[in-house]
Coordinates of C-alpha atoms and ligand atoms in Angstrom, one line a residue:
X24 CA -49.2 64.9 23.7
X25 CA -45.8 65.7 25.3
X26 CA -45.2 66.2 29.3
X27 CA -45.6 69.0 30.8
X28 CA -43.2 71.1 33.6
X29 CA -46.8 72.5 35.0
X30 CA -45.5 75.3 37.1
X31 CA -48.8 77.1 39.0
X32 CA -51.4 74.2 38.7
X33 CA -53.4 72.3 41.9
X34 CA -52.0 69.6 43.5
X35 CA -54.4 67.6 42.4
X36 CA -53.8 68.2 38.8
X37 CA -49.9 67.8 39.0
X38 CA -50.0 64.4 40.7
X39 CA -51.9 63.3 37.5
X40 CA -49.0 65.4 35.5
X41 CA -46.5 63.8 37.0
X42 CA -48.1 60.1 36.9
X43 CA -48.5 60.7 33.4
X44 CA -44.7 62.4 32.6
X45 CA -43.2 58.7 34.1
X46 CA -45.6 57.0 32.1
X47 CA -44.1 58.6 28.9
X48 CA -40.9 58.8 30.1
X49 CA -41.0 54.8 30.0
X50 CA -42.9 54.9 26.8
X51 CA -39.8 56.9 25.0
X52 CA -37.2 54.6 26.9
X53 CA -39.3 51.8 25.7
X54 CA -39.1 52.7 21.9
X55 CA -35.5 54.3 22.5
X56 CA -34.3 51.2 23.7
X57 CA -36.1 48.3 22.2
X58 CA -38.4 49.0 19.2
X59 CA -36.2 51.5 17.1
X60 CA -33.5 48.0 17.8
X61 CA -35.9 46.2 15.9
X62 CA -35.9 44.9 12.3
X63 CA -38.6 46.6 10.2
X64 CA -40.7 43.5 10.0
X65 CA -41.0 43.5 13.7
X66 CA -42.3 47.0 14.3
X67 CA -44.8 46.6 11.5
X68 CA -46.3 43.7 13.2
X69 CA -46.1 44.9 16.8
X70 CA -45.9 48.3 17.0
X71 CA -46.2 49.6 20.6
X72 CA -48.8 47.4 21.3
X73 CA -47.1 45.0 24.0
X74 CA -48.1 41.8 25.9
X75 CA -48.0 43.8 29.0
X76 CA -51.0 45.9 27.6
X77 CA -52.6 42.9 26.6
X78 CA -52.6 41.2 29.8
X79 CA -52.5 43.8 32.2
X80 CA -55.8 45.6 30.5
X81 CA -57.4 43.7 27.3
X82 CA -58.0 40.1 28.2
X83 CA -54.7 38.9 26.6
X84 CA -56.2 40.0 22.9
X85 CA -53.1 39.6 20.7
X86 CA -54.4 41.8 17.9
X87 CA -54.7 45.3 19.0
X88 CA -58.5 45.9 20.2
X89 CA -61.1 48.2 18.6
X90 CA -61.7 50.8 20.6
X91 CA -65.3 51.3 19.5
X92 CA -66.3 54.4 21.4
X93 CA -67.0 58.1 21.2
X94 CA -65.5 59.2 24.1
X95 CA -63.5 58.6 27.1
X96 CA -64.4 59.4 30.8
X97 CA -62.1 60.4 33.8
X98 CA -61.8 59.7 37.2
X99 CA -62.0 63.1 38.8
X100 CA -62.4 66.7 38.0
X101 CA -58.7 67.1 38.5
X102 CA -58.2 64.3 35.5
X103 CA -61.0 66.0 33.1
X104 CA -59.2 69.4 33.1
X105 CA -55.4 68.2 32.9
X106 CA -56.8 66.1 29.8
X107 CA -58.7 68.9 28.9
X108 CA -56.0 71.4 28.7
X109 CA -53.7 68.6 27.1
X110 CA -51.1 68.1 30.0
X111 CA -51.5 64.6 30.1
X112 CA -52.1 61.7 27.0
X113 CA -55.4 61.5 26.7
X114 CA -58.1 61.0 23.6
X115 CA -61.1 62.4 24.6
X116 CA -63.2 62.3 22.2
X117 CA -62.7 60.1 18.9
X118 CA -62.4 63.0 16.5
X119 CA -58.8 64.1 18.3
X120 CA -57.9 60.5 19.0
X121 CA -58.5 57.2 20.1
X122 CA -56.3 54.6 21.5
X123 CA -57.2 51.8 17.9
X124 CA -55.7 55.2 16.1
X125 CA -53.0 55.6 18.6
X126 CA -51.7 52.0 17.7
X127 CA -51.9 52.5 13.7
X128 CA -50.2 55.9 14.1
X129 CA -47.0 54.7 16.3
X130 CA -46.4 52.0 13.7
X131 CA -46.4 54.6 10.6
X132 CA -44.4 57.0 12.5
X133 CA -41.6 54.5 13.0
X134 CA -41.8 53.2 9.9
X135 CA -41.5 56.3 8.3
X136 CA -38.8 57.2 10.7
X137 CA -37.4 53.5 9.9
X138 CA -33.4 54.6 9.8
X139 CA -33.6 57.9 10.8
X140 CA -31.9 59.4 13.6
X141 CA -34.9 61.1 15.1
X142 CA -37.8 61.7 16.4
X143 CA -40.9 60.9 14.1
X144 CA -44.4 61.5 14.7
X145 CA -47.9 60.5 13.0
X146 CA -51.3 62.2 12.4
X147 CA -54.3 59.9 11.5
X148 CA -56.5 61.3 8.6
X149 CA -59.5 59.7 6.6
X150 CA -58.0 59.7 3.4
X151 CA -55.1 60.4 1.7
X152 CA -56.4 63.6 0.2
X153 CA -57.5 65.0 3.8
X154 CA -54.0 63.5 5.1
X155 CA -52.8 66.0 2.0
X156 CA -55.2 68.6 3.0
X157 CA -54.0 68.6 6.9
X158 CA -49.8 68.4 5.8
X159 CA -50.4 72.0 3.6
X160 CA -53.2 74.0 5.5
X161 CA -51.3 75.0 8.4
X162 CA -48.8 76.6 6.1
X163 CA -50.9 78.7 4.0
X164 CA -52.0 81.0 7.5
X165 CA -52.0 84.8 7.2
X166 CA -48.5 85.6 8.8
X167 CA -50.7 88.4 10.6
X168 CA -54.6 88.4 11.3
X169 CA -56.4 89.9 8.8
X170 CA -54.1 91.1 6.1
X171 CA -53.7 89.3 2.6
X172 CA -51.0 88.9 1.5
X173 CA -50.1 86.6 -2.1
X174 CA -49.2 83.2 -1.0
X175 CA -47.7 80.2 -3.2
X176 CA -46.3 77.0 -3.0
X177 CA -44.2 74.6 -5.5
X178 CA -45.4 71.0 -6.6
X179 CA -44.7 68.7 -8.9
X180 CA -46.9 68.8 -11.8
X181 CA -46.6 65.4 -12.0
X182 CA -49.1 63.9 -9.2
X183 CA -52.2 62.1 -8.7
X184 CA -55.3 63.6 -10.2
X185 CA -56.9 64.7 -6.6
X186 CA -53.9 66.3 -5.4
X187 CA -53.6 68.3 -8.6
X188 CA -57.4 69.2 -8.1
X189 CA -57.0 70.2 -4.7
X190 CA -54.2 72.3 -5.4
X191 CA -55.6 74.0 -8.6
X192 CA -58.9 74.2 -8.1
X193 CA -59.9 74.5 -4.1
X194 CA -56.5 76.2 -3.2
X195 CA -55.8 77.9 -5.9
X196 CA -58.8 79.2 -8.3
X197 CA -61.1 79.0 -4.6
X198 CA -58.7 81.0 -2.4
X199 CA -56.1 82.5 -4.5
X200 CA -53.3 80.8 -3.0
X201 CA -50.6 80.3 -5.6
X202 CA -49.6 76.8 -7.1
X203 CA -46.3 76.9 -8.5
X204 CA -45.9 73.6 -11.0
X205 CA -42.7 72.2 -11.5
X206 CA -42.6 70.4 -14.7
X207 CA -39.6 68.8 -14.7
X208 CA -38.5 68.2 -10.4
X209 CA -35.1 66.6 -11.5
X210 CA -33.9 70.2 -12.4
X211 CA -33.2 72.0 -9.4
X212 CA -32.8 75.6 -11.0
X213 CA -37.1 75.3 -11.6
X214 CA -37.6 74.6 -8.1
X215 CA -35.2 77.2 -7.1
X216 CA -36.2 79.8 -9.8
X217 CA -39.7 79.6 -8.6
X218 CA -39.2 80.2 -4.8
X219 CA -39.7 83.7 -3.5
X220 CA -40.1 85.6 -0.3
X221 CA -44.3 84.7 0.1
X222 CA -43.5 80.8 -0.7
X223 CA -44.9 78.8 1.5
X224 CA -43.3 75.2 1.2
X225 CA -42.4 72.9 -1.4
X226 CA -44.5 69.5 -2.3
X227 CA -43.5 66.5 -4.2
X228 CA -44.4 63.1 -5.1
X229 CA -42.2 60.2 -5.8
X230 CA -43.0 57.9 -7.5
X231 CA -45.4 60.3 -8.8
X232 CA -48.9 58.5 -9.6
X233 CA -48.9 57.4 -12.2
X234 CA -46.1 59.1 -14.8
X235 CA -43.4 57.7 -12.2
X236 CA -41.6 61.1 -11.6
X237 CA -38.8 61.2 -9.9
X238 CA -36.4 64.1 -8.3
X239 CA -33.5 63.7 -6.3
X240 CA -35.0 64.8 -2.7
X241 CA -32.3 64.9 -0.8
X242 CA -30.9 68.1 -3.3
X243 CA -34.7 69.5 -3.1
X244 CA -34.4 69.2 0.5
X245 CA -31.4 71.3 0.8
X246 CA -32.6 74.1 -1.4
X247 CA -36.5 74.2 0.9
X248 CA -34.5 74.4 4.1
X249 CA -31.8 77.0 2.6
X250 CA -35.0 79.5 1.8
X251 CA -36.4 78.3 5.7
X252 CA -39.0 76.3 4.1
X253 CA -40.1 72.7 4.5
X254 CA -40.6 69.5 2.2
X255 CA -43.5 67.5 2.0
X256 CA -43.8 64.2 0.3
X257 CA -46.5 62.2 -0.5
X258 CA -45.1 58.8 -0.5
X259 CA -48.2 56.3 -1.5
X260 CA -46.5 54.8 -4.1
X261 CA -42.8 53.5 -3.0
X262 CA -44.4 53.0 1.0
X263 CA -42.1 53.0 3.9
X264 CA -41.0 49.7 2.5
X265 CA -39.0 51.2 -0.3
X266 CA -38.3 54.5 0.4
X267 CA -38.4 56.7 4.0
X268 CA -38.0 60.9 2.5
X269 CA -37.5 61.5 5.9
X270 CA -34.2 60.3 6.1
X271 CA -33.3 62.0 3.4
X272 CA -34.2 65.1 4.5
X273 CA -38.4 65.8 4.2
X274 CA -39.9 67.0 6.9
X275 CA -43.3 65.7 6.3
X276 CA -44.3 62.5 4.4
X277 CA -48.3 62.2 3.7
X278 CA -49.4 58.5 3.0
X279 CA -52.8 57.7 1.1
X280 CA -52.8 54.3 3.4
X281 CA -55.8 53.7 1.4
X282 CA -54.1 52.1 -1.3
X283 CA -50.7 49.6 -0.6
X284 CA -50.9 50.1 3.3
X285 CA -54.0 48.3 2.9
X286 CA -53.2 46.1 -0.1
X287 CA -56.7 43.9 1.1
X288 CA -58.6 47.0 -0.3
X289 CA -60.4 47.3 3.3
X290 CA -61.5 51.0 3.2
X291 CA -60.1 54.2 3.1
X292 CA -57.3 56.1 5.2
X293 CA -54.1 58.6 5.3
X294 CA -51.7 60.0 7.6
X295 CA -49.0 62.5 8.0
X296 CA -46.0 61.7 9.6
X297 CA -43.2 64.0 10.5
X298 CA -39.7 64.8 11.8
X299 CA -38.9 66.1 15.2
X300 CA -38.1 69.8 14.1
X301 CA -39.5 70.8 11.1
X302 CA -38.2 73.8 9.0
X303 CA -40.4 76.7 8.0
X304 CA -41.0 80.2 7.9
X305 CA -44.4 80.4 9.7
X306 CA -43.7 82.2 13.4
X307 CA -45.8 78.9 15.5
X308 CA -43.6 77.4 17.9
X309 CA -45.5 74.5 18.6
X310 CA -46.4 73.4 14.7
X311 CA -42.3 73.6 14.1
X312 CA -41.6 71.4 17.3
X313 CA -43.7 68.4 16.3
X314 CA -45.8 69.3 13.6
X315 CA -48.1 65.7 13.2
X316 CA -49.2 66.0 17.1
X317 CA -50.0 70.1 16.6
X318 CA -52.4 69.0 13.4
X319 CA -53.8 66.0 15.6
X320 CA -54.4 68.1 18.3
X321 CA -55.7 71.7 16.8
X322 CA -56.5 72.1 13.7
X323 CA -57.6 68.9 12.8
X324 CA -59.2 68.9 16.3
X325 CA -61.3 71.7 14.4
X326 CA -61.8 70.5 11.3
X327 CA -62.3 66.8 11.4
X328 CA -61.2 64.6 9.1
X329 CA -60.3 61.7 11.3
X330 CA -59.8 57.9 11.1
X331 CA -62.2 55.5 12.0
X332 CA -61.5 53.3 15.0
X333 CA -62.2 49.9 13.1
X334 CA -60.2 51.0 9.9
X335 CA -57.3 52.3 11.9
X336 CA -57.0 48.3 12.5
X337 CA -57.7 47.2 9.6
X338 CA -54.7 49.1 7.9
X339 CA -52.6 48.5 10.9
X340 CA -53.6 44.4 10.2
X341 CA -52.0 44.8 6.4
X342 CA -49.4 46.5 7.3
X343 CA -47.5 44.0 9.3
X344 CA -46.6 42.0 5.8
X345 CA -45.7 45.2 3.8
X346 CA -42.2 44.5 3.3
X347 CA -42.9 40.5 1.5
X348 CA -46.1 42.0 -0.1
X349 CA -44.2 44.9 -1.9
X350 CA -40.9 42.8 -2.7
X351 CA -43.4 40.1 -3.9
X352 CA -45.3 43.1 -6.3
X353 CA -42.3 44.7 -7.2
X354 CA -40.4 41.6 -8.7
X355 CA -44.1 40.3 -10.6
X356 CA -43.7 43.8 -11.9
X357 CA -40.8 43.8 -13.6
X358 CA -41.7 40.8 -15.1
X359 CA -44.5 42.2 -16.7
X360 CA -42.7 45.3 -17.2
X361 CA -40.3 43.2 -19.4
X362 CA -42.6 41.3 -21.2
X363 CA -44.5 44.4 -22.1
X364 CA -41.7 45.9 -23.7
X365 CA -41.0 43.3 -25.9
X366 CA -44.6 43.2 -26.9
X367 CA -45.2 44.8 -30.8
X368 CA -48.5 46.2 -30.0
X369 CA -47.0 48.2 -26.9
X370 CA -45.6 51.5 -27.8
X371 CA -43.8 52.5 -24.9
X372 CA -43.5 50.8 -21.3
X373 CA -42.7 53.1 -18.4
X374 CA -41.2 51.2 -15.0
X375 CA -38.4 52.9 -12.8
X376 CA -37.2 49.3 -12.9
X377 CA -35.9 48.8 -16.6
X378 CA -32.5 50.2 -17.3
X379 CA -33.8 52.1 -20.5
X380 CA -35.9 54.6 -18.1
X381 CA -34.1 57.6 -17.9
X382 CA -34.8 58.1 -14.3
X383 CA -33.6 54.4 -13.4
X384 CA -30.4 55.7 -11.7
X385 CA -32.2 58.2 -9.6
X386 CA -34.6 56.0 -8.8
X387 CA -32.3 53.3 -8.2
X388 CA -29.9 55.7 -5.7
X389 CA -33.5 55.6 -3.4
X390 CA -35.7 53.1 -4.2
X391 CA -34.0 50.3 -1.9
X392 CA -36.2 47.3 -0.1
X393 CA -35.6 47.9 3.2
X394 CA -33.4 44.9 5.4
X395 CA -32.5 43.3 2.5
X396 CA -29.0 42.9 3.8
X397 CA -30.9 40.9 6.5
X398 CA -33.3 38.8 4.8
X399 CA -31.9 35.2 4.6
X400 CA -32.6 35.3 0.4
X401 CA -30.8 38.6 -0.7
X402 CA -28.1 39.3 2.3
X403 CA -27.4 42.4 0.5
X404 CA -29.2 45.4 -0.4
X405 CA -31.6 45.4 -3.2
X406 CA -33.2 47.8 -5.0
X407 CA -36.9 47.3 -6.0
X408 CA -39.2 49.6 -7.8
X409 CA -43.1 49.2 -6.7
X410 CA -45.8 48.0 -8.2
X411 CA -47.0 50.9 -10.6
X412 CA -45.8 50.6 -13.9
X413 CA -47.5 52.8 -17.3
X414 CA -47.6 51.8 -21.0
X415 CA -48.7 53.0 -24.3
X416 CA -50.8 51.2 -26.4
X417 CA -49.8 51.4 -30.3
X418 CA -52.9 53.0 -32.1
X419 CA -54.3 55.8 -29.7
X420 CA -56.6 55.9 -27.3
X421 CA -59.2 53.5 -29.5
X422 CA -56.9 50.5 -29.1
X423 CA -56.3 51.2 -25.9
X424 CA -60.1 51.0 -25.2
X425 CA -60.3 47.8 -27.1
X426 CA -57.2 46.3 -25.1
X427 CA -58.7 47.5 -21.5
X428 CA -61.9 45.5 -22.5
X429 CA -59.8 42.6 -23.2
X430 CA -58.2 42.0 -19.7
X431 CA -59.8 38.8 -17.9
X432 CA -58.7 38.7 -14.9
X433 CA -56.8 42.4 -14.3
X434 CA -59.7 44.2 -12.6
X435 CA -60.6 47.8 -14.9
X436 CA -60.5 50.0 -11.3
X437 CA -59.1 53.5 -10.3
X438 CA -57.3 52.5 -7.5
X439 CA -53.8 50.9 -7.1
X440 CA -51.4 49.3 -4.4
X441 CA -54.3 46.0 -4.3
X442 CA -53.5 42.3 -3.5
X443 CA -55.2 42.0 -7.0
X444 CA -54.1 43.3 -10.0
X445 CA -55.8 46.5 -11.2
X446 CA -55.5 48.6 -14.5
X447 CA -56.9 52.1 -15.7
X448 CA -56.7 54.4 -18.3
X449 CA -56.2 57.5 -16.6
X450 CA -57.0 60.2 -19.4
X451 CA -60.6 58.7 -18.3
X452 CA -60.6 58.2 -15.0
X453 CA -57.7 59.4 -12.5
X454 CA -57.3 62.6 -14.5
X455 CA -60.1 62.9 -16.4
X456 CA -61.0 65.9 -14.7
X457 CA -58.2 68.1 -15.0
X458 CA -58.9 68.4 -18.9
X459 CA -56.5 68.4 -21.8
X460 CA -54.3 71.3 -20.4
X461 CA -53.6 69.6 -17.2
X462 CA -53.0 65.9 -18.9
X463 CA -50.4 67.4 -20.9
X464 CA -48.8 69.1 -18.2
X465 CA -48.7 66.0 -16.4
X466 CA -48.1 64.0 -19.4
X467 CA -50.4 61.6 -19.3
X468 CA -51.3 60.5 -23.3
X469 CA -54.9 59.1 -24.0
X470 CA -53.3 55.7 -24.3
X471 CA -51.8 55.1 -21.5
X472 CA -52.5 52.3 -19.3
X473 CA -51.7 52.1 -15.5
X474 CA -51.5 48.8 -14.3
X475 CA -50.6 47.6 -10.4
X476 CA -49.7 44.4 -10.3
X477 CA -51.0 42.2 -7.6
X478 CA -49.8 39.3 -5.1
X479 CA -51.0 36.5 -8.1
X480 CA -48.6 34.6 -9.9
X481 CA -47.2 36.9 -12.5
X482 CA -47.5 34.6 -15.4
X483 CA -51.1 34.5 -14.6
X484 CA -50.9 38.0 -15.4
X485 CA -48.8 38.0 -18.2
X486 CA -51.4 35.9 -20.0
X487 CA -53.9 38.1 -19.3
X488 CA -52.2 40.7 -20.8
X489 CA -51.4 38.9 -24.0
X490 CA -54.9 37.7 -24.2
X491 CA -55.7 41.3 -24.2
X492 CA -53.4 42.8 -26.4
X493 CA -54.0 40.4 -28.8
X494 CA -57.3 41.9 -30.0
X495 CA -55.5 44.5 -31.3
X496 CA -54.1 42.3 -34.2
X497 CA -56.5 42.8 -37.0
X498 CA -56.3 38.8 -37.8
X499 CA -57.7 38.5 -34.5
X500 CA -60.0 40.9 -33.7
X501 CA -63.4 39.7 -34.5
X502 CA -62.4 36.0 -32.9
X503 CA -61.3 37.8 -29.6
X504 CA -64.5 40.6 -29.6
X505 CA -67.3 38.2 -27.4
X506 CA -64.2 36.7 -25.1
X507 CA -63.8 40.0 -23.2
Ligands
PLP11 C1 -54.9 57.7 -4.0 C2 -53.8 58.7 -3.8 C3 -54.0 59.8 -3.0 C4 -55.4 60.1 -2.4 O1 -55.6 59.2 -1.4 P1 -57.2 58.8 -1.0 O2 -56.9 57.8 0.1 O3 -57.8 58.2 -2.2 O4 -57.8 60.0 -0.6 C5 -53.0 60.7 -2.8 N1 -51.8 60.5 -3.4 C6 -51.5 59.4 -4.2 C7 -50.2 59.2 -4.8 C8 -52.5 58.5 -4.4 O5 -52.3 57.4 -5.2

């Protein structure tokens, strides 16, 4: 938490306020002054976590230690109740915080806030979908105790199968709080067209998950703060690496760190991360100054969905190679991506990457890796479009089955963002629930096949693929049927 002016308390409480206003005094000159100098490489593998700390108080450890414990005990009664009441950093308890979180949540903040010229700030969650959960609650408030009155949002209709479940069915259906879907987000006259006096804010994913939507966010960003309303961005898919909607105008960025945060596939986690100043329309001083430390702090204080110690780590530990893991991905991608296309039994590929995709020039005005014009092979800057790419299979959703068996060495998983290459269908998995209705409205067609592509080499991959797709030729088909 920030400092505090403390203007009646006891002497004994203010010497431990003012002890702990120069200790975060130096902490913000600290990141002013030497972290936000640093390369993005170098924050993602130290963070704030400094030799000083490591001598000083943890035996020397390099790697930022586990803080294995429920709780944390004080020196005095004067120390208990100024942590207590917040007026100096503490964590308490390990459902508000704990200093392994602490360490994974500086490092997302300033990547998120990687360029920016601001102040960014980071809220831990257990999973993407509670890091989703704790970015949109705090909006959705009665504006005054006990009177209901019709709320809505805006999303894209285009987004992973849990968000659209969350928003249709727990928000929406459960508490009658209006979803507004935008079925096309590149046309700004839908988003503003569907705005009125009781919307709440405005949600988007980019690179949606996995149709690869796009919208311009900088213009979307405009139009939310012109109505005093703010943008949220679930950015799972393009990572801090490739794309930061913060600097472009979001005011709060969700991650599902679960999947290419922590590319090793070690567990589950999410966060929130915003900007210094966030715009919206909801009368709470303190959510609009920092809104990532008023979730950690209250309402998730209340309702619990927080990050494990030990995984907070474990992300943190993947994280530091982000940048070479997701140019690595990216460029096996397009490789793929290209030899899909030319493949006859592939109907359609779908990858932000390949100049025939009509949101390639959007995509390619963000989707940039980030230091590029530093990194001793490019010395420019380079775009590079992720990992997720989508294709049809020719034939419907039969040959697509048949195909999906074929793969070898492509794991068949609903997840994405792995070291290892993984593939679904997600008519039957990701967004099997939402039903035919909601697949169209997302467009996702019975035969399409999302594919991640992994840190292996890609013509390892590419021969998987052909193996695959070559049970679809009717020559081959009973040769092929007891290899897969
Ligand atoms: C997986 C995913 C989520 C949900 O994250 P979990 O960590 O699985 O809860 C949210 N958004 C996107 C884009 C995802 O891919």
């Amino acid at each position: 938490m920030s400092g505090h002016d403390g203007d009646c308390l006891s002497p004994g409480i203010q010497a431990y306020v003012d002890k702990n206003n120069a200790y975060l005094a130096q902490r913000s000159k600290y990141i002013r002054e030497v972290v936000k100098k640093w390369k993005f490489d170098t924050i993602a593998v130290h963070g704030l976590y400094t030799v000083q700390d490591a001598i000083e108080d943890y035996q020397g450890a390099i790697i930022e230690p586990v803080f294995m414990s429920s709780s944390q005990a004080y020196r005095d009664t004067d120390e208990m109740e100024a942590a207590l009441a917040y007026l100096i950093p503490t964590w308490c308890y390990s459902r508000i915080a704990n200093p392994s979180t602490y360490y994974y949540e500086w490092v997302l903040a300033l990547l998120e806030g990687y360029g920016f010229d601001g102040e960014t700030s980071c809220c831990s969650t257990s999973s993407g979908m509670a890091a989703i959960m704790t970015a949109v609650q705090p909006f959705l408030v009665h504006a005054e105790q006990h009177v209901h009155e019709e709320r809505n949002f805006l999303a894209t209709a285009q987004c992973y199968g849990g968000t659209f479940q969350q928003f249709s069915i727990r928000l929406m259906d459960e508490r009658g709080i209006e979803c507004r879907w935008i079925e096309d987000p590149t046309d700004i006259d839908e988003w503003a067209r569907k705005i009125d006096r009781n919307t709440r804010f405005l949600y988007g994913e980019l690179p949606s998950n996995p149709q690869l939507g796009f919208f311009d966010i900088a213009q979307v960003a405009d139009l939310a703060h012109s109505h005093n309303l703010p943008l949220i961005v679930d950015n799972t898919v393009a990572t801090p690496a490739l794309l930061r909607p913060i600097c472009h105008g979001a005011d709060i960025v969700v991650q599902s760190a679960t999947k290419t945060l922590t590319s090793s596939g070690f567990g589950m986690a999410g966060a929130v991360i915003s900007r210094a100043g966030i715009t919206t329309n909801i009368d709470n001083p303190k959510m609009r100054e920092n809104f990532a430390n008023y979730v950690k702090f209250l309402p998730n204080r209340d309702m619990g969905p927080n990050l494990h110690p030990v995984q907070a780590v474990m992300t943190l530990n993947d994280m530091r190679t982000l940048r070479s893991k997701i140019d690595l991905m990216s460029r096996s991608t397009m490789k793929v991506a290209k030899f899909l296309r030319d493949h006859p039994r592939v109907e359609s590929v779908e990858y932000l990457g390949l100049p025939e995709h009509p949101l390639h020039e959007l995509a390619s005005r963000y989707l940039w890796l980030v230091d590029a014009e530093y990194d001793e092979q490019y010395g420019r800057p380079v775009n590079r479009y992720g990992h997720l790419m989508g294709f049809c299979i020719k034939g419907g959703a039969e040959k697509a089955r048949v195909f999906f068996d074929g793969l070898q060495r492509i794991w068949r998983a609903t997840d994405l963002g792995r070291i290892k290459s993984v593939a679904t269908i997600p008519a039957i998995s990701t967004h099997q629930q939402q039903g035919e209705e909601g697949r169209k409205l997302a467009h996702i067609p019975p035969n399409l096949v999302r594919l991640c592509v992994g840190g292996e080499h890609p013509d390892d991959i590419i021969a998987d693929l052909d193996h695959a797709l070559a049970r679809l030729t009717p020559r081959s088909t009973v040769s092929m049927a007891g290899s897969g």
